[in-house]
PDB file of C-alpha atoms in Angstrom:
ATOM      1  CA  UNK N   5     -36.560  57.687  51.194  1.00 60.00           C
ATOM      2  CA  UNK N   6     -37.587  60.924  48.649  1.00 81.00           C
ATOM      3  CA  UNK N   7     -33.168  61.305  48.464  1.00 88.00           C
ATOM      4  CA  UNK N   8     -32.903  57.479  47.374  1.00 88.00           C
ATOM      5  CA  UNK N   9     -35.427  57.912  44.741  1.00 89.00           C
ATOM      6  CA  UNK N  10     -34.794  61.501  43.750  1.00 90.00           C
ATOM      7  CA  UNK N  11     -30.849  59.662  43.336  1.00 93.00           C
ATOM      8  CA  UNK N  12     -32.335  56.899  41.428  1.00 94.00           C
ATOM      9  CA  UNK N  13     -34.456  59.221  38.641  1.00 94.00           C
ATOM     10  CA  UNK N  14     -30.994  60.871  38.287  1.00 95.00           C
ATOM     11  CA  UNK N  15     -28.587  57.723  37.362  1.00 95.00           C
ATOM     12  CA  UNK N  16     -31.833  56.288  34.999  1.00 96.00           C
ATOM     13  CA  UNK N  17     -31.618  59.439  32.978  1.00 96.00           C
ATOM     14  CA  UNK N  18     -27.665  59.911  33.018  1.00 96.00           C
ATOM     15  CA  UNK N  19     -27.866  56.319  31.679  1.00 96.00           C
ATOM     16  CA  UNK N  20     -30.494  57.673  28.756  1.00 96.00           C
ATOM     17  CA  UNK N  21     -28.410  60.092  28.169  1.00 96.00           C
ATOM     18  CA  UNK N  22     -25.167  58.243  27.515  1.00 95.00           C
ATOM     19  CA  UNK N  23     -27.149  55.939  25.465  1.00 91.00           C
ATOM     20  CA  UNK N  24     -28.307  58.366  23.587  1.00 92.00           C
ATOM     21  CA  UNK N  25     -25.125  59.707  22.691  1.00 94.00           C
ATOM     22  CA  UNK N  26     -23.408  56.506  21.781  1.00 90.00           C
ATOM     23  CA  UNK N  27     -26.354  55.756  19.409  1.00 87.00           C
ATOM     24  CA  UNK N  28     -25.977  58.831  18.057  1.00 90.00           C
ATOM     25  CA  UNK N  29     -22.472  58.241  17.813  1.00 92.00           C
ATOM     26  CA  UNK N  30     -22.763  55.369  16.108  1.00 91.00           C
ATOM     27  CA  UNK N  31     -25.430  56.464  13.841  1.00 92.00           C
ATOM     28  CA  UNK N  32     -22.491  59.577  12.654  1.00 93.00           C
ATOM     29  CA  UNK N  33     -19.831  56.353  12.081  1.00 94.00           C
ATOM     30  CA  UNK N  34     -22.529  54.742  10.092  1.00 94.00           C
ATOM     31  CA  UNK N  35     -23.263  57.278   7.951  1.00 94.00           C
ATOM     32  CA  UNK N  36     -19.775  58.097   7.250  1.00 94.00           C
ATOM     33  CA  UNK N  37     -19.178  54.556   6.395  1.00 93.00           C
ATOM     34  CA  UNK N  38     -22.595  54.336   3.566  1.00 93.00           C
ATOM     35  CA  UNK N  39     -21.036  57.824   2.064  1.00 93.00           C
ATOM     36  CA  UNK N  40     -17.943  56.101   1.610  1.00 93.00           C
ATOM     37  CA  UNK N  41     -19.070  53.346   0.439  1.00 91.00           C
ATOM     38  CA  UNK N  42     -21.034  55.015  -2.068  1.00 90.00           C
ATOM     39  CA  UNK N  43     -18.385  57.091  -3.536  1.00 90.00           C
ATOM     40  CA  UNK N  44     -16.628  54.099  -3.871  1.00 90.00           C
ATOM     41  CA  UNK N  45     -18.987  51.696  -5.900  1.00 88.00           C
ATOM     42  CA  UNK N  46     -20.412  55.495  -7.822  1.00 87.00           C
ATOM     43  CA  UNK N  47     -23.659  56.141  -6.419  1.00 90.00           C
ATOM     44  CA  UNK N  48     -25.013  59.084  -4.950  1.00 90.00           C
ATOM     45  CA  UNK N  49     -26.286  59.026  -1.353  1.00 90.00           C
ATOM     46  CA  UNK N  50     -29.861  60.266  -0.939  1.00 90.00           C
ATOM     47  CA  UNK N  51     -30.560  62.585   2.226  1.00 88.00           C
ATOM     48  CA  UNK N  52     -26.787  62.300   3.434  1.00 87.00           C
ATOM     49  CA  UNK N  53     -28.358  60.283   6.181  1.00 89.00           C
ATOM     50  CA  UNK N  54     -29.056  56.475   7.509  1.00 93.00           C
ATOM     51  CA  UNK N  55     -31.567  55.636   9.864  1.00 92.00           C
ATOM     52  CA  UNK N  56     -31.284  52.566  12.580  1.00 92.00           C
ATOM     53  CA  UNK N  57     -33.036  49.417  11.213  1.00 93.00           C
ATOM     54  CA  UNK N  58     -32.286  46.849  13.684  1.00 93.00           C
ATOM     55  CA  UNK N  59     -30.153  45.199  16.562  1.00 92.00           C
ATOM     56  CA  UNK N  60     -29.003  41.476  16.813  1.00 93.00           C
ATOM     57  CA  UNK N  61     -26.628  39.517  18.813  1.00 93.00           C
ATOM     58  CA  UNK N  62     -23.981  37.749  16.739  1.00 91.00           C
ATOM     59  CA  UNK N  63     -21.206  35.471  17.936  1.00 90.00           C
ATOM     60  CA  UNK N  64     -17.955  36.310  16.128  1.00 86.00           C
ATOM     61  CA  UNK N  65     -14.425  34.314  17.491  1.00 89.00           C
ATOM     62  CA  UNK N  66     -16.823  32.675  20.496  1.00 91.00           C
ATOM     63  CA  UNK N  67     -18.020  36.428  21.919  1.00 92.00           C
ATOM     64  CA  UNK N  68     -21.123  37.455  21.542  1.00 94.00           C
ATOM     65  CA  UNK N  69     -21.421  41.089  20.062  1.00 92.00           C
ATOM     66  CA  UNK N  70     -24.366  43.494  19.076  1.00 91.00           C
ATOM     67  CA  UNK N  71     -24.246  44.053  15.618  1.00 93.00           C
ATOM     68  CA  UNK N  72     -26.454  47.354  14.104  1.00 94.00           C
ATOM     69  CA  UNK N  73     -27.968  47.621  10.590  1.00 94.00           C
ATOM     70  CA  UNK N  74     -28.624  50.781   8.847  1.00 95.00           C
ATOM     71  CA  UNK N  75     -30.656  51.525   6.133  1.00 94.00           C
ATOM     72  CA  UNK N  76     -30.457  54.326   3.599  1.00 94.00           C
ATOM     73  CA  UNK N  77     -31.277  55.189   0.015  1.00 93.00           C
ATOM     74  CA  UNK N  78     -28.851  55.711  -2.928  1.00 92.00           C
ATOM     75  CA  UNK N  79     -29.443  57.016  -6.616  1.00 89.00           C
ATOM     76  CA  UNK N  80     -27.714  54.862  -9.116  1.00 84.00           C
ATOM     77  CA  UNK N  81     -28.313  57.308 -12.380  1.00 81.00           C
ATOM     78  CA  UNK N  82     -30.137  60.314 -10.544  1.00 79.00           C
ATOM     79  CA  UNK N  83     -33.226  59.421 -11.060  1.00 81.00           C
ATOM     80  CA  UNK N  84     -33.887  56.471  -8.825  1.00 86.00           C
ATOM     81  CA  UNK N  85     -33.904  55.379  -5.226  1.00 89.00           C
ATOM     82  CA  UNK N  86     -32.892  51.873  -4.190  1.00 90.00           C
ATOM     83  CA  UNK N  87     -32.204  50.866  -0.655  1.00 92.00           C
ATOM     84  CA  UNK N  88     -29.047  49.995   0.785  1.00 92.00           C
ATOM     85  CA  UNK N  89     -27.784  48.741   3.970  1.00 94.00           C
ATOM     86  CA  UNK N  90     -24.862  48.629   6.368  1.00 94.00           C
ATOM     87  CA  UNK N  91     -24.217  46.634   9.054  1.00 94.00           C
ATOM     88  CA  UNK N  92     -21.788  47.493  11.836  1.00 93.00           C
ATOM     89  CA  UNK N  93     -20.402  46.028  14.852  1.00 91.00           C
ATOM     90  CA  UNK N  94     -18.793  48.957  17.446  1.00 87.00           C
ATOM     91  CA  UNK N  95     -17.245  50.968  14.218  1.00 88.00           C
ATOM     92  CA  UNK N  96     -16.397  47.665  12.215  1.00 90.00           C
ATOM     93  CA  UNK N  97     -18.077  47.453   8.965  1.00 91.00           C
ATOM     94  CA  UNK N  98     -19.197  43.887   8.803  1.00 91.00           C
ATOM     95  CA  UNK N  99     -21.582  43.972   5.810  1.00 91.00           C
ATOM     96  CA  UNK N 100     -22.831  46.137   3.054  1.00 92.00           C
ATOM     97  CA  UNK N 101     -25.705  45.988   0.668  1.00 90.00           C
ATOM     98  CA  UNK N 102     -26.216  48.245  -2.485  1.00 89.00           C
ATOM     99  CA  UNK N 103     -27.579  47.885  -5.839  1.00 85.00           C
ATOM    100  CA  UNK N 104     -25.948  47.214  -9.068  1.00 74.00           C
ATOM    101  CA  UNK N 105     -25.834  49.202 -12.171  1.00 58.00           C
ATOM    102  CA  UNK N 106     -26.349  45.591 -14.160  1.00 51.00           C
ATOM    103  CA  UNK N 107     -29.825  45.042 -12.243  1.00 51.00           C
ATOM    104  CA  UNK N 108     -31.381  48.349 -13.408  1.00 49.00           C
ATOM    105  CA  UNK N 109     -30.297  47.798 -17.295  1.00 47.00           C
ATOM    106  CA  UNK N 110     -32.446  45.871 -19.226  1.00 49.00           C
ATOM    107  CA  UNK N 111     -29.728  45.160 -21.294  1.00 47.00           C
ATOM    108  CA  UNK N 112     -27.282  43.849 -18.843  1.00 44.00           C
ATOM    109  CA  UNK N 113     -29.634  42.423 -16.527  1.00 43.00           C
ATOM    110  CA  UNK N 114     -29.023  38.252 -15.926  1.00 46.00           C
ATOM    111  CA  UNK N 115     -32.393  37.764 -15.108  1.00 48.00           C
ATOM    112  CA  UNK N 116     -34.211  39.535 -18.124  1.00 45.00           C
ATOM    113  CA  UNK N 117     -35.727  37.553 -20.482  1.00 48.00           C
ATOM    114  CA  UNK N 118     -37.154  39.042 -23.712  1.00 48.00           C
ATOM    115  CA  UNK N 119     -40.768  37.640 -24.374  1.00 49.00           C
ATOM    116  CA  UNK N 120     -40.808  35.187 -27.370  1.00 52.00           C
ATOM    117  CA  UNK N 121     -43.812  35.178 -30.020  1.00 52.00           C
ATOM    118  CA  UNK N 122     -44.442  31.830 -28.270  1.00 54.00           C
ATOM    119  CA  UNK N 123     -45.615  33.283 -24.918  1.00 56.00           C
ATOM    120  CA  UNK N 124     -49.676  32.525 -24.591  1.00 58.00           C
ATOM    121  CA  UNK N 125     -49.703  35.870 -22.351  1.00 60.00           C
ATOM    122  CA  UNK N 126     -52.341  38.326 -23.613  1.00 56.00           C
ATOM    123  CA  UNK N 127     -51.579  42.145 -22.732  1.00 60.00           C
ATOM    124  CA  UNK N 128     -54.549  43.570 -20.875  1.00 60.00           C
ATOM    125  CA  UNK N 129     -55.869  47.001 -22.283  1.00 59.00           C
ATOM    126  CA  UNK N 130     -57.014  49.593 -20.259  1.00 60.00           C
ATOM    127  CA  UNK N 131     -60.669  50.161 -19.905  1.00 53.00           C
ATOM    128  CA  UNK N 132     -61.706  53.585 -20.590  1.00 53.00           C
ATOM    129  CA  UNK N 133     -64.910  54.065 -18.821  1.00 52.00           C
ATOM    130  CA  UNK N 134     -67.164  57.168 -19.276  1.00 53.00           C
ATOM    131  CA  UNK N 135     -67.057  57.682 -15.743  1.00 52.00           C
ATOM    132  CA  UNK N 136     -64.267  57.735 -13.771  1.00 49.00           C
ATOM    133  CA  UNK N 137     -65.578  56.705 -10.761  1.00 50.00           C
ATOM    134  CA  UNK N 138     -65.081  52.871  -9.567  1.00 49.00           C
ATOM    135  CA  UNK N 139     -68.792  50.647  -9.186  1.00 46.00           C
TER     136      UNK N 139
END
């Protein structure tokens, strides 16, 4: 009975190990695929690395396939970090997320709104207190 077990500890860890190696595969493929990506719309990849976010199940053309998202950070100007994302099925890009240039200038920004003399919003001072320690 110790040979059946002894057998069985073996093909549980030979099956960690594989697994381990096609994650790590995969996690190579993925991080190849943000660095191109990057070059591509101009931003810089942070850390030259991605790190596994999550697993799902998704059907495509009636089979159901596990689909990985990874998450990394980019610099848009240098001076920044934003996150991105890719998601990947086997080594199939099937989605990407990165930021835009247009969301990080005030100037170009479709969602900025310059305050109007109208606004009833008061701008809050700072207190300066002659201790610094909170009561």
């Amino acid at each position: 009975m110790s040979e059946l077990s002894d057998l069985l500890v073996l093909v549980v860890l030979l099956a960690v190990i594989g697994l381990w190696l096609k994650l790590s595969r995969a996690r190579e493929q993925a991080t190849d695929e943000a660095r191109r990506q990057c070059q591509q719309h101009g931003l810089q990849l942070l850390d030259e690395s991605v790190g596994l976010r999550g697993m799902r199940m998704r059907r495509i053309h009636g089979r159901w396939l596990l689909e990985r998202c990874y998450t990394f950070e980019v610099s848009i100007d240098g001076d920044d970090r934003e996150p991105g994302r890719v998601w990947m099925i086997g080594q199939t890009l099937t989605g990407v997320s990165l930021p835009t240039v247009q969301s990080h200038l005030p100037g170009l920004s479709s969602d900025h709104v310059p305050p109007t003399p109208a606004d009833n919003v008061v701008p809050l001072r700072p207190r300066l207190y002659k201790d610094s320690r909170l009561h």
